[in-house]
Short mmCIF file of C-alpha atoms and ligand atoms in Angstrom, two decimals:
data_model
loop_
_atom_site.label_atom_id
_atom_site.label_comp_id
_atom_site.label_asym_id
_atom_site.label_seq_id
_atom_site.Cartn_x
_atom_site.Cartn_y
_atom_site.Cartn_z
CA MET A 1 -152.63 -72.37 -45.43
CA LYS A 2 -151.36 -69.02 -46.57
CA ARG A 3 -151.97 -65.71 -44.95
CA THR A 4 -150.50 -62.36 -45.57
CA THR A 5 -149.05 -60.48 -42.68
CA ALA A 6 -148.52 -56.78 -42.46
CA ILE A 7 -144.85 -56.01 -42.19
CA ILE A 8 -143.77 -53.04 -40.17
CA ALA A 9 -141.31 -50.91 -42.03
CA VAL A 10 -138.37 -49.94 -39.89
CA VAL A 11 -134.89 -49.13 -40.96
CA TRP A 12 -132.09 -47.99 -38.72
CA LEU A 13 -129.75 -45.61 -40.41
CA THR A 14 -126.82 -44.57 -38.37
CA ALA A 15 -123.97 -42.34 -39.19
CA VAL A 16 -120.55 -42.53 -37.62
CA CYS A 17 -121.08 -39.59 -35.30
CA GLY A 18 -124.70 -40.07 -34.48
CA VAL A 19 -127.90 -41.89 -35.04
CA LEU A 20 -130.80 -40.95 -37.25
CA THR A 21 -134.13 -42.58 -36.65
CA THR A 22 -137.24 -42.56 -38.76
CA SER A 23 -140.68 -41.91 -37.33
CA ALA A 24 -141.75 -45.43 -38.33
CA GLU A 25 -138.96 -46.71 -36.11
CA GLU A 26 -140.11 -44.51 -33.22
CA SER A 27 -143.60 -45.89 -33.26
CA SER A 28 -142.65 -49.50 -33.80
CA LEU A 29 -139.99 -49.57 -31.09
CA LYS A 30 -142.46 -48.36 -28.46
CA ALA A 31 -144.14 -51.75 -28.62
CA HIS A 32 -140.68 -53.34 -28.56
CA SER A 33 -140.33 -57.07 -28.45
CA LEU A 34 -143.01 -58.15 -30.86
CA ASP A 35 -142.65 -55.22 -33.23
CA ASP A 36 -138.88 -54.94 -33.49
CA GLY A 37 -138.85 -58.35 -35.15
CA LEU A 38 -136.04 -59.58 -32.91
CA ALA A 39 -136.06 -63.08 -31.43
CA ARG A 40 -139.46 -64.22 -32.67
CA THR A 41 -138.13 -67.73 -32.09
CA PRO A 42 -135.95 -68.54 -29.07
CA PRO A 43 -132.43 -67.11 -29.49
CA MET A 44 -129.71 -69.68 -30.20
CA GLY A 45 -126.05 -69.12 -29.43
CA TRP A 46 -123.22 -69.54 -26.92
CA TYR A 47 -121.92 -67.78 -23.80
CA PRO A 48 -118.72 -68.76 -21.98
CA TRP A 49 -119.88 -68.57 -18.36
CA ASN A 50 -121.01 -72.16 -17.63
CA GLU A 51 -117.76 -73.71 -18.75
CA PHE A 52 -115.19 -71.01 -18.13
CA GLY A 53 -116.43 -68.55 -15.52
CA GLU A 54 -114.33 -65.40 -15.84
CA GLU A 55 -111.15 -67.14 -16.90
CA PRO A 56 -109.78 -67.43 -19.48
CA GLN A 57 -112.22 -65.15 -21.27
CA ASN A 58 -110.39 -63.24 -23.95
CA GLU A 59 -110.42 -62.52 -27.68
CA GLN A 60 -108.67 -65.77 -28.52
CA LEU A 61 -111.26 -67.88 -26.70
CA ILE A 62 -114.16 -66.06 -28.36
CA LYS A 63 -112.60 -66.29 -31.82
CA GLU A 64 -111.75 -69.98 -31.41
CA THR A 65 -115.32 -70.57 -30.26
CA VAL A 66 -116.68 -68.69 -33.27
CA ASP A 67 -114.57 -70.90 -35.52
CA ALA A 68 -115.79 -74.01 -33.67
CA LEU A 69 -119.42 -72.86 -34.02
CA VAL A 70 -118.88 -72.84 -37.77
CA SER A 71 -116.74 -75.99 -38.14
CA SER A 72 -118.95 -78.12 -35.83
CA GLY A 73 -122.04 -77.39 -37.94
CA MET A 74 -123.76 -75.44 -35.13
CA HIS A 75 -123.89 -72.30 -37.24
CA GLU A 76 -125.59 -74.27 -40.02
CA VAL A 77 -128.48 -75.25 -37.73
CA GLY A 78 -129.15 -71.77 -36.40
CA TYR A 79 -126.82 -70.96 -33.47
CA SER A 80 -125.86 -67.35 -33.99
CA PHE A 81 -125.34 -65.19 -30.86
CA VAL A 82 -121.83 -65.41 -29.44
CA GLY A 83 -119.60 -63.24 -27.25
CA PRO A 84 -118.11 -62.68 -23.80
CA ASP A 85 -120.00 -63.05 -20.49
CA GLU A 86 -118.56 -61.54 -17.29
CA GLY A 87 -114.80 -61.37 -17.70
CA ILE A 88 -112.59 -58.33 -17.85
CA CYS A 89 -113.49 -57.07 -21.30
CA PHE A 90 -114.19 -53.39 -20.61
CA TYR A 91 -113.68 -50.65 -18.01
CA ARG A 92 -115.05 -47.13 -17.53
CA ASP A 93 -112.53 -44.55 -18.74
CA SER A 94 -111.83 -41.08 -17.36
CA ASN A 95 -114.70 -39.69 -19.48
CA ASN A 96 -117.04 -42.27 -17.98
CA ILE A 97 -117.32 -44.08 -21.30
CA LEU A 98 -116.83 -47.83 -21.55
CA ALA A 99 -113.52 -48.74 -23.18
CA THR A 100 -112.14 -52.11 -24.27
CA ASN A 101 -109.59 -53.91 -22.14
CA LEU A 102 -107.09 -54.12 -24.99
CA LYS A 103 -104.83 -56.55 -23.15
CA ARG A 104 -107.52 -59.18 -23.40
CA TYR A 105 -109.24 -57.97 -26.57
CA PRO A 106 -106.49 -56.50 -28.75
CA SER A 107 -108.81 -55.98 -31.74
CA GLY A 108 -111.11 -53.90 -29.52
CA LEU A 109 -114.69 -54.90 -28.80
CA ARG A 110 -115.77 -53.35 -32.11
CA GLY A 111 -113.11 -55.42 -33.93
CA LEU A 112 -114.39 -58.58 -32.27
CA GLY A 113 -117.92 -57.70 -33.38
CA ASP A 114 -116.77 -57.28 -36.97
CA TYR A 115 -115.03 -60.70 -36.85
CA ILE A 116 -118.23 -62.31 -35.57
CA HIS A 117 -120.46 -60.56 -38.12
CA LYS A 118 -118.23 -61.54 -41.03
CA LYS A 119 -118.63 -65.20 -40.04
CA GLY A 120 -122.42 -64.90 -40.35
CA LEU A 121 -122.90 -64.75 -36.58
CA LYS A 122 -124.38 -62.19 -34.19
CA TYR A 123 -122.52 -60.39 -31.42
CA ALA A 124 -123.48 -60.91 -27.77
CA LEU A 125 -122.12 -58.89 -24.86
CA TYR A 126 -122.72 -58.88 -21.11
CA THR A 127 -123.30 -56.15 -18.56
CA ASP A 128 -125.00 -55.59 -15.22
CA ALA A 129 -127.82 -53.30 -14.11
CA GLY A 130 -126.09 -52.42 -10.82
CA THR A 131 -122.94 -50.55 -9.88
CA HIS A 132 -120.70 -53.46 -10.89
CA THR A 133 -120.89 -56.92 -12.40
CA CYS A 134 -121.16 -59.84 -9.96
CA SER A 135 -117.47 -60.29 -9.18
CA LYS A 136 -116.98 -56.51 -9.45
CA ALA A 137 -114.56 -57.15 -12.30
CA MET A 138 -116.39 -54.71 -14.56
CA PRO A 139 -118.52 -51.58 -14.13
CA GLY A 140 -122.31 -51.93 -14.19
CA THR A 141 -124.68 -49.61 -16.03
CA LYS A 142 -126.17 -47.85 -12.97
CA GLY A 143 -126.03 -44.11 -13.58
CA TYR A 144 -124.60 -44.62 -17.09
CA GLU A 145 -127.50 -46.42 -18.75
CA PHE A 146 -127.63 -44.17 -21.84
CA GLU A 147 -123.85 -43.87 -22.27
CA ASP A 148 -123.36 -47.62 -21.96
CA MET A 149 -126.17 -48.59 -24.33
CA LYS A 150 -124.74 -46.14 -26.85
CA GLN A 151 -121.33 -47.76 -26.47
CA PHE A 152 -122.74 -51.27 -26.90
CA ALA A 153 -124.45 -50.01 -30.08
CA GLU A 154 -121.15 -48.53 -31.29
CA TRP A 155 -119.46 -51.87 -30.67
CA ARG A 156 -122.26 -53.24 -32.88
CA CYS A 157 -123.65 -55.53 -30.27
CA ASP A 158 -126.79 -57.50 -31.26
CA TYR A 159 -127.62 -59.16 -27.93
CA ILE A 160 -127.02 -57.90 -24.41
CA LYS A 161 -127.32 -59.99 -21.26
CA ILE A 162 -128.00 -57.66 -18.32
CA ASP A 163 -127.22 -59.18 -14.92
CA TRP A 164 -128.72 -58.11 -11.56
CA CYS A 165 -125.73 -58.09 -9.17
CA ASN A 166 -124.91 -55.11 -6.91
CA THR A 167 -128.33 -53.51 -7.36
CA LYS A 168 -129.12 -52.74 -3.72
CA GLY A 169 -132.03 -50.30 -3.52
CA GLN A 170 -132.82 -50.45 -7.25
CA ASP A 171 -136.32 -51.18 -8.49
CA VAL A 172 -136.14 -54.05 -10.92
CA ILE A 173 -138.94 -52.89 -13.24
CA LYS A 174 -137.78 -49.27 -13.35
CA THR A 175 -134.17 -50.30 -13.93
CA TYR A 176 -134.78 -52.67 -16.83
CA THR A 177 -137.31 -50.24 -18.34
CA GLN A 178 -134.73 -47.48 -18.29
CA LEU A 179 -132.17 -49.78 -19.91
CA HIS A 180 -134.67 -50.58 -22.62
CA ASP A 181 -135.29 -46.85 -23.17
CA ALA A 182 -131.53 -46.28 -23.31
CA GLN A 183 -131.15 -49.01 -25.93
CA HIS A 184 -134.01 -47.49 -27.91
CA ALA A 185 -132.28 -44.13 -27.78
CA ALA A 186 -129.04 -45.71 -29.03
CA GLY A 187 -130.93 -46.70 -32.18
CA ARG A 188 -129.52 -50.19 -32.73
CA PRO A 189 -131.80 -53.23 -32.61
CA ILE A 190 -130.44 -55.37 -29.75
CA VAL A 191 -131.92 -58.48 -28.14
CA HIS A 192 -132.35 -57.74 -24.42
CA SER A 193 -131.73 -60.68 -22.13
CA LEU A 194 -132.76 -59.82 -18.56
CA CYS A 195 -130.82 -61.75 -15.96
CA SER A 196 -132.51 -61.04 -12.60
CA TRP A 197 -132.75 -64.82 -11.91
CA GLY A 198 -136.52 -64.48 -11.46
CA VAL A 199 -136.26 -61.49 -9.07
CA GLY A 200 -139.31 -59.26 -9.65
CA GLU A 201 -141.13 -62.01 -11.63
CA PRO A 202 -140.03 -60.59 -15.01
CA TRP A 203 -142.35 -62.94 -16.93
CA LYS A 204 -145.21 -60.72 -15.74
CA TRP A 205 -143.90 -57.44 -17.17
CA ALA A 206 -140.69 -57.80 -19.14
CA ALA A 207 -142.16 -58.62 -22.56
CA SER A 208 -142.41 -54.89 -23.25
CA VAL A 209 -138.79 -54.18 -22.32
CA GLY A 210 -136.91 -57.32 -23.28
CA HIS A 211 -136.95 -60.50 -25.30
CA LEU A 212 -136.02 -63.08 -22.68
CA TRP A 213 -135.60 -63.23 -18.93
CA ARG A 214 -133.92 -65.66 -16.62
CA THR A 215 -136.52 -67.42 -14.50
CA THR A 216 -134.09 -68.96 -11.99
CA GLY A 217 -130.65 -68.84 -10.41
CA ASP A 218 -127.58 -70.23 -12.15
CA ILE A 219 -127.75 -73.73 -13.57
CA CYS A 220 -124.23 -74.63 -12.39
CA GLU A 221 -120.96 -73.44 -10.95
CA PRO A 222 -118.46 -72.80 -13.74
CA ALA A 223 -117.12 -76.06 -15.25
CA HIS A 224 -119.38 -78.38 -13.21
CA ALA A 225 -122.71 -79.48 -14.64
CA ASP A 226 -125.15 -80.58 -11.96
CA TRP A 227 -128.11 -82.65 -13.11
CA LYS A 228 -130.14 -82.20 -9.90
CA LYS A 229 -129.74 -78.45 -9.99
CA ALA A 230 -130.71 -78.42 -13.67
CA MET A 231 -133.88 -80.40 -12.92
CA LYS A 232 -134.87 -77.96 -10.14
CA ILE A 233 -134.51 -75.17 -12.66
CA VAL A 234 -136.64 -77.09 -15.13
CA SER A 235 -139.47 -77.48 -12.63
CA LYS A 236 -139.47 -73.74 -11.81
CA ASN A 237 -139.34 -72.73 -15.45
CA GLU A 238 -141.99 -75.24 -16.52
CA ARG A 239 -144.71 -73.60 -14.42
CA LEU A 240 -144.28 -70.33 -16.28
CA TYR A 241 -145.26 -71.72 -19.66
CA LYS A 242 -148.16 -69.30 -20.13
CA TRP A 243 -145.84 -66.29 -20.10
CA ALA A 244 -143.73 -67.16 -23.16
CA GLY A 245 -144.46 -66.52 -26.83
CA PRO A 246 -142.91 -65.24 -30.07
CA GLY A 247 -140.48 -62.46 -29.09
CA TYR A 248 -140.63 -63.00 -25.30
CA TRP A 249 -139.15 -66.09 -23.68
CA ASN A 250 -138.69 -67.71 -20.29
CA ASP A 251 -134.96 -68.44 -19.94
CA PRO A 252 -133.95 -71.33 -17.67
CA ASP A 253 -130.26 -70.40 -18.20
CA MET A 254 -127.58 -71.46 -20.64
CA MET A 255 -127.41 -75.17 -21.29
CA VAL A 256 -124.93 -77.55 -19.65
CA VAL A 257 -125.01 -80.08 -22.51
CA GLY A 258 -121.51 -81.42 -23.18
CA MET A 259 -120.04 -80.37 -19.82
CA ALA A 260 -118.34 -82.62 -17.28
CA GLY A 261 -120.90 -84.06 -14.88
CA LEU A 262 -123.62 -85.10 -17.33
CA SER A 263 -123.92 -88.43 -19.15
CA GLU A 264 -124.78 -88.64 -22.83
CA SER A 265 -128.39 -89.55 -22.03
CA GLN A 266 -128.65 -86.61 -19.61
CA ASN A 267 -127.28 -84.31 -22.31
CA ARG A 268 -129.98 -85.59 -24.67
CA SER A 269 -132.66 -85.22 -21.98
CA LEU A 270 -131.64 -81.68 -21.09
CA PHE A 271 -131.55 -80.61 -24.72
CA SER A 272 -135.00 -82.17 -25.34
CA LEU A 273 -136.43 -80.33 -22.34
CA TRP A 274 -135.00 -77.01 -23.54
CA CYS A 275 -136.52 -77.69 -26.96
CA ILE A 276 -140.02 -78.52 -25.72
CA MET A 277 -139.95 -75.57 -23.26
CA ALA A 278 -139.14 -73.21 -26.18
CA SER A 279 -136.14 -72.12 -24.12
CA PRO A 280 -133.32 -70.07 -25.60
CA LEU A 281 -130.75 -72.58 -26.87
CA ILE A 282 -127.61 -70.93 -25.52
CA ALA A 283 -124.84 -73.53 -25.31
CA GLY A 284 -122.50 -73.18 -22.34
CA ASN A 285 -119.89 -75.87 -23.01
CA ASP A 286 -116.43 -75.67 -24.59
CA LEU A 287 -117.26 -75.81 -28.29
CA ARG A 288 -113.62 -76.33 -29.22
CA ASN A 289 -113.53 -79.75 -27.58
CA MET A 290 -116.83 -81.48 -28.19
CA SER A 291 -117.44 -85.21 -28.47
CA ALA A 292 -119.26 -86.49 -31.57
CA SER A 293 -122.26 -87.24 -29.37
CA THR A 294 -122.40 -83.67 -27.98
CA ILE A 295 -122.29 -82.26 -31.51
CA GLU A 296 -125.00 -84.67 -32.61
CA ILE A 297 -127.22 -83.61 -29.70
CA LEU A 298 -126.69 -79.86 -30.09
CA THR A 299 -127.25 -80.02 -33.86
CA ASN A 300 -130.28 -82.34 -33.99
CA MET A 301 -132.38 -80.40 -36.50
CA GLU A 302 -135.56 -82.31 -35.69
CA ALA A 303 -135.35 -81.30 -32.02
CA ILE A 304 -134.28 -77.76 -32.96
CA GLY A 305 -137.33 -77.60 -35.26
CA VAL A 306 -139.56 -78.08 -32.19
CA ASN A 307 -137.70 -75.31 -30.33
CA GLN A 308 -137.75 -72.93 -33.30
CA ASP A 309 -141.40 -73.55 -34.12
CA PRO A 310 -143.04 -70.33 -35.39
CA LEU A 311 -146.02 -70.59 -33.00
CA GLY A 312 -143.55 -70.15 -30.12
CA ILE A 313 -145.57 -72.10 -27.55
CA GLN A 314 -143.84 -73.37 -24.40
CA GLY A 315 -144.70 -77.02 -23.64
CA TYR A 316 -145.31 -78.26 -20.11
CA LEU A 317 -145.49 -81.29 -17.86
CA VAL A 318 -148.76 -83.18 -18.23
CA ARG A 319 -148.16 -86.23 -16.06
CA ARG A 320 -145.53 -87.48 -13.65
CA ALA A 321 -145.42 -90.77 -11.75
CA ASP A 322 -142.57 -92.97 -10.51
CA ASN A 323 -139.97 -90.57 -11.81
CA VAL A 324 -141.32 -90.79 -15.33
CA SER A 325 -142.75 -87.60 -16.77
CA ILE A 326 -144.68 -86.85 -19.93
CA TRP A 327 -144.48 -83.41 -21.46
CA ALA A 328 -146.74 -81.97 -24.17
CA GLY A 329 -148.76 -78.78 -24.68
CA LYS A 330 -146.64 -77.77 -27.66
CA PRO A 331 -148.70 -77.65 -30.85
CA LEU A 332 -146.48 -77.01 -33.86
CA TYR A 333 -146.89 -74.87 -36.96
CA ASP A 334 -147.93 -77.71 -39.30
CA GLY A 335 -150.68 -79.07 -37.02
CA SER A 336 -148.43 -81.69 -35.40
CA GLN A 337 -147.50 -81.75 -31.69
CA ALA A 338 -144.32 -82.35 -29.72
CA VAL A 339 -144.37 -84.86 -26.88
CA LEU A 340 -141.60 -85.99 -24.59
CA ALA A 341 -141.20 -88.87 -22.12
CA LEU A 342 -138.41 -88.52 -19.55
CA ASN A 343 -137.37 -91.54 -17.51
CA GLN A 344 -135.39 -90.53 -14.43
CA GLN A 345 -135.26 -94.07 -13.09
CA SER A 346 -132.15 -96.21 -13.17
CA SER A 347 -133.94 -98.93 -15.16
CA PRO A 348 -135.57 -98.81 -18.62
CA ARG A 349 -139.33 -98.24 -18.79
CA ASP A 350 -142.07 -98.80 -21.34
CA VAL A 351 -143.99 -95.56 -21.28
CA ARG A 352 -147.54 -95.38 -22.53
CA ILE A 353 -148.66 -92.04 -23.95
CA GLU A 354 -152.44 -91.98 -24.32
CA TRP A 355 -153.84 -89.50 -26.82
CA SER A 356 -156.29 -88.45 -24.11
CA ASP A 357 -153.32 -87.47 -21.85
CA ILE A 358 -152.19 -84.96 -24.40
CA GLY A 359 -155.54 -83.57 -25.40
CA ILE A 360 -156.09 -85.56 -28.59
CA ASP A 361 -159.23 -87.50 -29.58
CA LYS A 362 -158.45 -91.14 -28.78
CA LYS A 363 -159.78 -92.34 -32.15
CA ALA A 364 -157.34 -90.18 -34.07
CA ARG A 365 -155.00 -92.15 -36.38
CA LEU A 366 -151.62 -90.54 -35.93
CA TYR A 367 -148.07 -91.02 -37.14
CA VAL A 368 -145.33 -90.82 -34.56
CA ARG A 369 -141.88 -89.54 -35.37
CA ASN A 370 -139.03 -90.26 -32.95
CA LEU A 371 -136.85 -87.15 -33.08
CA TRP A 372 -133.73 -88.94 -31.80
CA THR A 373 -133.88 -92.18 -33.86
CA HIS A 374 -135.36 -90.24 -36.83
CA LYS A 375 -137.86 -93.06 -37.50
CA THR A 376 -141.61 -92.82 -38.05
CA SER A 377 -144.22 -95.39 -37.01
CA GLY A 378 -148.00 -95.64 -37.31
CA PRO A 379 -150.67 -94.74 -37.79
CA HIS A 380 -151.55 -95.42 -34.15
CA THR A 381 -154.94 -94.98 -32.48
CA ASN A 382 -155.56 -94.37 -28.75
CA GLY A 383 -151.92 -93.78 -27.99
CA VAL A 384 -148.41 -95.11 -28.38
CA SER A 385 -146.05 -97.12 -26.17
CA VAL A 386 -142.38 -96.19 -26.21
CA PRO A 387 -139.43 -97.85 -24.52
CA VAL A 388 -137.33 -95.25 -22.67
CA ALA A 389 -133.84 -96.23 -21.51
CA ALA A 390 -132.70 -95.58 -17.95
CA ASN A 391 -132.14 -91.86 -17.26
CA ASP A 392 -132.99 -91.09 -20.84
CA VAL A 393 -135.62 -89.39 -22.94
CA VAL A 394 -137.81 -90.05 -25.95
CA MET A 395 -138.89 -87.01 -27.91
CA LEU A 396 -141.71 -87.42 -30.40
CA ARG A 397 -143.68 -85.48 -32.93
CA ILE A 398 -147.22 -86.68 -33.54
CA SER A 399 -149.08 -85.86 -36.74
CA LYS A 400 -152.08 -86.76 -38.86
CA THR A 401 -149.81 -87.04 -41.87
CA ASN A 402 -146.66 -89.05 -42.40
CA ASP A 403 -144.78 -85.86 -43.08
CA PHE A 404 -142.70 -83.92 -40.56
CA PRO A 405 -141.55 -80.67 -42.15
CA LEU A 406 -138.97 -78.46 -40.46
CA PRO A 407 -139.78 -74.81 -39.77
CA PRO A 408 -137.43 -72.13 -41.10
CA VAL A 409 -133.95 -71.94 -39.63
CA ILE A 410 -132.13 -68.96 -41.07
CA VAL A 411 -128.39 -68.96 -41.65
CA ALA A 412 -126.51 -65.99 -43.12
CA ASP A 413 -123.05 -66.13 -44.70
CA SER A 414 -122.29 -62.68 -43.22
CA TYR A 415 -123.99 -59.85 -41.35
CA PHE A 416 -121.52 -57.24 -42.49
CA VAL A 417 -120.97 -55.44 -45.79
CA SER A 418 -117.93 -53.19 -45.92
CA LEU A 419 -117.07 -51.23 -49.07
CA ARG A 420 -114.58 -48.51 -49.90
CA ALA A 421 -114.68 -46.02 -52.73
CA THR A 422 -111.46 -46.04 -54.75
CA ASP A 423 -112.07 -43.21 -57.18
CA SER A 424 -113.00 -39.56 -57.04
CA SER A 425 -115.40 -40.00 -59.93
CA ALA A 426 -118.73 -41.70 -59.25
CA GLN A 427 -118.62 -45.48 -58.85
CA SER A 428 -121.09 -48.27 -58.33
CA LEU A 429 -119.89 -50.83 -55.78
CA SER A 430 -121.68 -53.92 -54.65
CA ALA A 431 -121.47 -56.83 -52.21
CA THR A 432 -123.91 -59.59 -51.31
CA ILE A 433 -125.33 -61.21 -48.20
CA THR A 434 -126.71 -64.73 -48.66
CA ILE A 435 -129.47 -65.98 -46.40
CA SER A 436 -130.26 -69.71 -46.47
CA ASN A 437 -133.33 -71.35 -45.06
CA LYS A 438 -132.60 -74.79 -43.57
CA GLY A 439 -136.31 -75.53 -43.09
CA SER A 440 -138.53 -77.51 -45.47
CA ASP A 441 -140.80 -74.80 -46.81
CA ASP A 442 -140.04 -72.41 -49.59
CA LEU A 443 -139.92 -68.87 -48.20
CA PRO A 444 -141.24 -65.84 -50.05
CA LEU A 445 -138.68 -63.21 -51.01
CA TRP A 446 -137.24 -61.30 -48.03
CA LYS A 447 -138.66 -57.76 -47.98
CA VAL A 448 -136.11 -55.04 -47.42
CA GLN A 449 -137.47 -52.20 -45.31
CA LYS A 450 -137.92 -48.85 -46.95
CA GLY A 451 -136.00 -45.75 -45.98
CA LEU A 452 -132.46 -46.74 -46.94
CA PRO A 453 -130.04 -43.85 -47.42
CA SER A 454 -129.84 -42.53 -50.97
CA TRP A 455 -126.38 -44.08 -51.56
CA LEU A 456 -127.62 -47.63 -50.91
CA THR A 457 -129.97 -49.92 -52.86
CA VAL A 458 -130.71 -53.49 -51.83
CA THR A 459 -132.29 -56.02 -54.19
CA VAL A 460 -133.29 -59.60 -53.38
CA SER A 461 -133.08 -62.65 -55.63
CA LYS A 462 -133.82 -66.27 -54.96
CA ASP A 463 -132.26 -69.59 -55.89
CA GLY A 464 -133.93 -72.52 -54.14
CA ASN A 465 -133.54 -72.13 -50.39
CA LYS A 466 -130.91 -69.41 -50.78
CA GLN A 467 -131.72 -65.75 -51.17
CA THR A 468 -129.16 -63.16 -52.10
CA LEU A 469 -129.40 -59.57 -50.93
CA THR A 470 -127.31 -57.49 -53.30
CA ASN A 471 -126.16 -54.21 -51.76
CA THR A 472 -125.33 -51.66 -54.40
CA ILE A 473 -123.70 -48.41 -53.47
CA SER A 474 -123.51 -45.35 -55.64
CA THR A 475 -120.75 -42.97 -54.59
CA SER A 476 -122.01 -40.17 -56.81
CA GLY A 477 -121.81 -36.85 -55.00
CA LEU A 478 -120.69 -38.33 -51.66
CA LYS A 479 -118.47 -36.21 -49.46
CA LYS A 480 -115.38 -37.73 -47.87
CA GLY A 481 -116.41 -39.67 -44.79
CA LEU A 482 -117.63 -42.90 -43.24
CA TYR A 483 -121.19 -43.96 -43.97
CA HIS A 484 -123.16 -46.59 -42.13
CA ALA A 485 -126.63 -48.10 -42.48
CA ILE A 486 -128.44 -50.98 -40.85
CA VAL A 487 -130.54 -52.96 -43.29
CA ARG A 488 -133.59 -54.83 -42.04
CA ALA A 489 -135.35 -57.55 -44.03
CA ASP A 490 -138.57 -59.28 -43.00
CA ASN A 491 -140.31 -62.45 -44.00
CA THR A 492 -143.37 -64.51 -43.21
CA GLU A 493 -143.38 -68.20 -42.46
CA PRO A 494 -145.68 -69.48 -45.20
CA VAL A 495 -147.40 -72.39 -43.39
CA SER A 496 -148.42 -70.61 -40.17
CA GLY A 497 -148.51 -67.09 -41.61
CA LYS A 498 -146.41 -65.92 -38.63
CA PRO A 499 -143.90 -63.11 -39.09
CA MET A 500 -140.34 -64.38 -38.78
CA SER A 501 -137.45 -62.83 -36.89
CA ALA A 502 -136.14 -59.93 -38.95
CA VAL A 503 -132.68 -60.17 -40.46
CA TYR A 504 -130.49 -57.14 -39.71
CA TYR A 505 -127.02 -56.40 -41.01
CA ASP A 506 -124.57 -53.50 -41.10
CA VAL A 507 -123.34 -51.76 -44.23
CA ASP A 508 -120.21 -49.63 -43.99
CA LEU A 509 -118.95 -47.38 -46.74
CA GLU A 510 -115.67 -45.51 -46.62
CA VAL A 511 -115.27 -42.57 -48.96
CA PRO A 512 -111.63 -41.38 -48.72
CA ASN A 513 -112.11 -38.31 -50.96
CA ASP A 514 -115.03 -36.19 -52.12
CA VAL A 515 -116.66 -37.78 -55.15
CA ALA A 516 -117.91 -35.78 -58.12
CA SER A 517 -121.64 -35.77 -58.51
CA GLN A 518 -123.42 -37.27 -61.47
CA SER A 519 -126.41 -35.18 -60.48
CA LYS A 520 -126.63 -31.62 -59.22
CA THR A 521 -126.98 -32.18 -55.47
CA ALA A 522 -124.06 -33.24 -53.31
CA ILE A 523 -124.69 -35.80 -50.55
CA LYS A 524 -123.12 -35.46 -47.12
CA PRO A 525 -122.53 -38.27 -44.63
CA GLU A 526 -125.57 -38.68 -42.36
C1 GLA B 601 -124.73 -64.32 -12.81
C2 GLA B 601 -125.42 -64.90 -14.03
C3 GLA B 601 -124.50 -65.89 -14.73
C4 GLA B 601 -123.19 -65.21 -15.09
C5 GLA B 601 -122.56 -64.63 -13.84
C6 GLA B 601 -121.34 -63.78 -14.13
O1 GLA B 601 -124.57 -65.27 -11.81
O2 GLA B 601 -126.63 -65.50 -13.66
O3 GLA B 601 -125.12 -66.42 -15.87
O4 GLA B 601 -123.40 -64.23 -16.06
O5 GLA B 601 -123.48 -63.78 -13.16
O6 GLA B 601 -120.80 -63.32 -12.93
#
């Protein structure tokens, strides 16, 4: 099934001392979450809070975590957003502008962003909508919404978690709407993660001002995973399934997989639940010290494929008896369905899943793929019986065909191109960004949005599942200065015809001296 999808052309071009926006950008950003192309599948990444709390959050921890994201294989399966949560990373200076705490982040928060982008990852930061963050360790955005969003953009943040502490007297809808407007004004595409813990029922209104919203309180105290607390969160989040979709997600909090307090089977169960609920997959454990089993769980591509499905449907609980629950309601892009059986008893159970329980004609002959054993059985009619170990889960995909393709999972080798002119006569410089698709289907060529500055040309070529975006810069006629552009590329998932999350990256050009023009008109930095 192939369909063509209109692609909205938006390019952010920013200069060092300001931001230029095109009128196409203006109109597309008004509709925000769906049209900005951000987070059309649930965001995947890591935040430090669950494991570390405020301490010891610093540049070294974040950089070591970035390296662990890459070396553990998590980057390869789609985890990308990473950065500090509440810790002491910035303060408000005497000009009321946010400034890096250089004792903890000696490279500066912009330097940390560059490090993250060069590793092919995306930069996440944390702030608060009130006067201060929860522990009052850092200033909140109240009264400085526009200044702070501009600063986050200058630090090249891609994802901002906005907490709801110290907000006495503030209206939750007005506050988050203003923060969205401030981010729009700053001109950088940033995923907005609202963290009001369900206050103000954000699922009812936040899709136009953000991409995900916490539906509940915190999943744990720092460093202590708590299974019962996690399951309470699951039951609150589950009921909200109708409110999630591509670009707007219910967020039951960062995961506790791999933390002290959970068994291996509970880790697997929690991860499966996050996958079937289309929840953001934000790991919260110490990635530098993971067991083989934690890595295997967090990087299970077949489970991640369910989470990252292009239809973006949140599954739900269909039946629960004797502490055994069956979850379904998650049709997938290829016509298959995800189903999950969770056994919270202390003894193993044989669980029967009837096709009629999950809305399928009982005569249907279906293949069943176990997403944890990676084995397929069938065809089965009427239903399937599965043994589920004590306190464990079975996660299945059910299909008419004995074929279980994986949807696209996009991995970039870098999100940052940085070039420097070395000559005062005109030069052509170039650098590439490689985007790989870890899914099964061949993607069409990525389409680079129009409206790039005249000094930059981007061409796309394809070699199997890898596509190379070649950024060519002509320095002809450029005045001395720093030049910056944000490139956006869009694609369409070919099986469902759904637009994919856009790829954005930064291009920096340094021109140390005026360059002679090959043509008659000189070009100034934007
Ligand atoms: C709130 C959030 C947590 C974390 C802490 C930081 O409790 O819900 O995820 O960010 O604040 O203080």
